[in-house]
C-alpha positions as a printed Julia matrix, in Angstrom:
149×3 Matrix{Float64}:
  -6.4    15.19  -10.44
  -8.62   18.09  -10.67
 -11.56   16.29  -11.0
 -10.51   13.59   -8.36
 -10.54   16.26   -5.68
 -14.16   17.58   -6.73
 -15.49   14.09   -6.25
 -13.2    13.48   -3.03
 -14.6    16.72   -2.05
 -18.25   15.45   -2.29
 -17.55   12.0    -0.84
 -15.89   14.02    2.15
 -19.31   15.61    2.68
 -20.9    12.57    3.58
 -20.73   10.97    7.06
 -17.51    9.24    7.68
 -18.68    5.64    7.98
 -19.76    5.76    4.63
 -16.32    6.45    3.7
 -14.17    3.82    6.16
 -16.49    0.81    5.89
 -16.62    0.79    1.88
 -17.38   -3.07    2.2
 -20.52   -2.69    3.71
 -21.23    0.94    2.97
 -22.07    3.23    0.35
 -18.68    3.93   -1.13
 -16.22    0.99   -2.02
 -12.52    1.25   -1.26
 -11.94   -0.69   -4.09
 -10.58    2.26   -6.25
  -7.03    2.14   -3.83
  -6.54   -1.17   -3.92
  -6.73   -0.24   -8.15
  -4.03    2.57   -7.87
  -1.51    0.44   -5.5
  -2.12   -2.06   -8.43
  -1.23    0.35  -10.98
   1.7     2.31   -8.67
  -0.65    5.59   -9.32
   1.02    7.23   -6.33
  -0.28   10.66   -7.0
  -4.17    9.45   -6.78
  -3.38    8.0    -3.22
  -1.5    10.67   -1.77
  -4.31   13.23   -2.84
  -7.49   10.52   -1.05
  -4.61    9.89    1.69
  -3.86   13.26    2.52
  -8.02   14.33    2.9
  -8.54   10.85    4.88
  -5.72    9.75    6.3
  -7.42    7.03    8.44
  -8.04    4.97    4.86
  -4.23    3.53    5.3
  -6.02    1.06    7.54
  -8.79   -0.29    4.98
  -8.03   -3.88    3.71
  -9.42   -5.3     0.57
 -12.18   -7.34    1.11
 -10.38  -10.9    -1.18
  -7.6   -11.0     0.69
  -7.19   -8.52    3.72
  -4.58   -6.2     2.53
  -4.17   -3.01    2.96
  -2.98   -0.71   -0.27
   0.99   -1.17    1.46
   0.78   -5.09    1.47
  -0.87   -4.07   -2.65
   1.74   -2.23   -3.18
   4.59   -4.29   -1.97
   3.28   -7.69   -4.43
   3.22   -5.22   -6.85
   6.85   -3.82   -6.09
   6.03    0.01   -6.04
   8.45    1.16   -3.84
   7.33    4.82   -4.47
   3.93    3.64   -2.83
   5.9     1.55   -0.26
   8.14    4.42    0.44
   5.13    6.48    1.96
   4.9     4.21    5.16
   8.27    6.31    6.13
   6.04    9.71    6.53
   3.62    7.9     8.95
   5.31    7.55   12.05
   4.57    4.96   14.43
   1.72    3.96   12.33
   3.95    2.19    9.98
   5.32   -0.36   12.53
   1.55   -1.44   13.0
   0.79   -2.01    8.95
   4.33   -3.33    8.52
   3.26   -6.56   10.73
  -0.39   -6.64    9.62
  -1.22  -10.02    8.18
  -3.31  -10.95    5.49
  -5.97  -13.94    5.16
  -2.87  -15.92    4.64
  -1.27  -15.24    6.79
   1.34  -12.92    5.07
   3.22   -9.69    6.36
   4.79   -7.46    4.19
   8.12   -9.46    4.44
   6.12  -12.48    3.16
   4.85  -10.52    0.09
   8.26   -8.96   -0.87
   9.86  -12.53   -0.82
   7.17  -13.74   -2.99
   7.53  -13.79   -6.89
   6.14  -10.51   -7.62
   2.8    -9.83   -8.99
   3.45   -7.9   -12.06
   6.58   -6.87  -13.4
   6.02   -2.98  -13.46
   7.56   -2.15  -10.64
  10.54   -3.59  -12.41
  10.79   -1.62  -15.6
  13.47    0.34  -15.24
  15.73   -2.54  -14.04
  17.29   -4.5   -16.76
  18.9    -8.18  -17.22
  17.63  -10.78  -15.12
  20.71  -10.72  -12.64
  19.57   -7.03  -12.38
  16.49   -8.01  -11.59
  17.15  -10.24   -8.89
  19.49   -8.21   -7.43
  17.13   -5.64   -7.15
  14.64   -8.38   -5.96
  17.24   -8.68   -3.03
  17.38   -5.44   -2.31
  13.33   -5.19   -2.0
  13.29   -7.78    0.55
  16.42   -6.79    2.6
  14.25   -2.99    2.85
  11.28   -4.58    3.66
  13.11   -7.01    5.86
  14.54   -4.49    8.15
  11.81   -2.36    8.57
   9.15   -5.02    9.39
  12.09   -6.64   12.08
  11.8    -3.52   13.95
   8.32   -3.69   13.97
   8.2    -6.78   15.16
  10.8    -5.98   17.9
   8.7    -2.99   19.3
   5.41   -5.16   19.22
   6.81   -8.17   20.75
């Protein structure tokens, strides 16, 4: 982490388009669309926390942003930061990708990896726990739909 925040620190000297168009620019985004893969929480929070207006850069594949990642990936810990951004949240919730897809699409999906899934064992575990996912993800994108509508 240390030596995240010395490069974050040098990237943050540069102007800011460089940072939020990473498709076209000089510095790819790519790197937290890796650590929503992975579930590496702590990398995101620390880039997050320095740029906050990254939590609306999509990957360039599929149109995602690190939430929708997060959610086919099924880590909630990652998921569970939309909750500390306010209003913004109801706005990514409903974001769709080039499918088509909101983040209730994704979390009824089979899941992308089994990680997020470690510590739940059995298969009728599993699915229960798959339930659970989408009845969270359910309610919380309903409401955003409801204020947006």
């Amino acid at each position: 982490m240390r030596l995240l925040r010395k490069i974050w620190k040098q990237i943050m000297k540069m102007p800011r388009e460089h940072i939020l168009n990473g498709n076209e620019g000089i510095y790819s985004p790519q790197v937290l669309f890796v650590a929503a893969e992975m579930g590496n929480i702590e990398f995101l929070v620390e880039i997050i926390s320095q740029c906050p207006d990254l939590i609306w850069t999509t990957n360039a594949n599929n149109n995602q942003t690190i939430f929708h990642v997060a959610v086919s990936h099924r880590h909630e810990r990652i998921y569970n930061l939309l909750h500390e951004m306010g209003s913004m949240k109801d706005l990514i919730t409903i974001h769709e990708d080039k499918e088509g897809n909101n983040m209730l699409h994704l979390a009824g999906m089979t899941p992308k990896n089994t990680n997020g899934l470690h510590h739940v064992r059995g298969d009728i575990f599993k699915m229960h726990w798959e339930l659970l996912w989408f009845k969270v993800i359910k309610s919380l994108t309903l409401r955003s739909v409801d204020i947006y509508i």
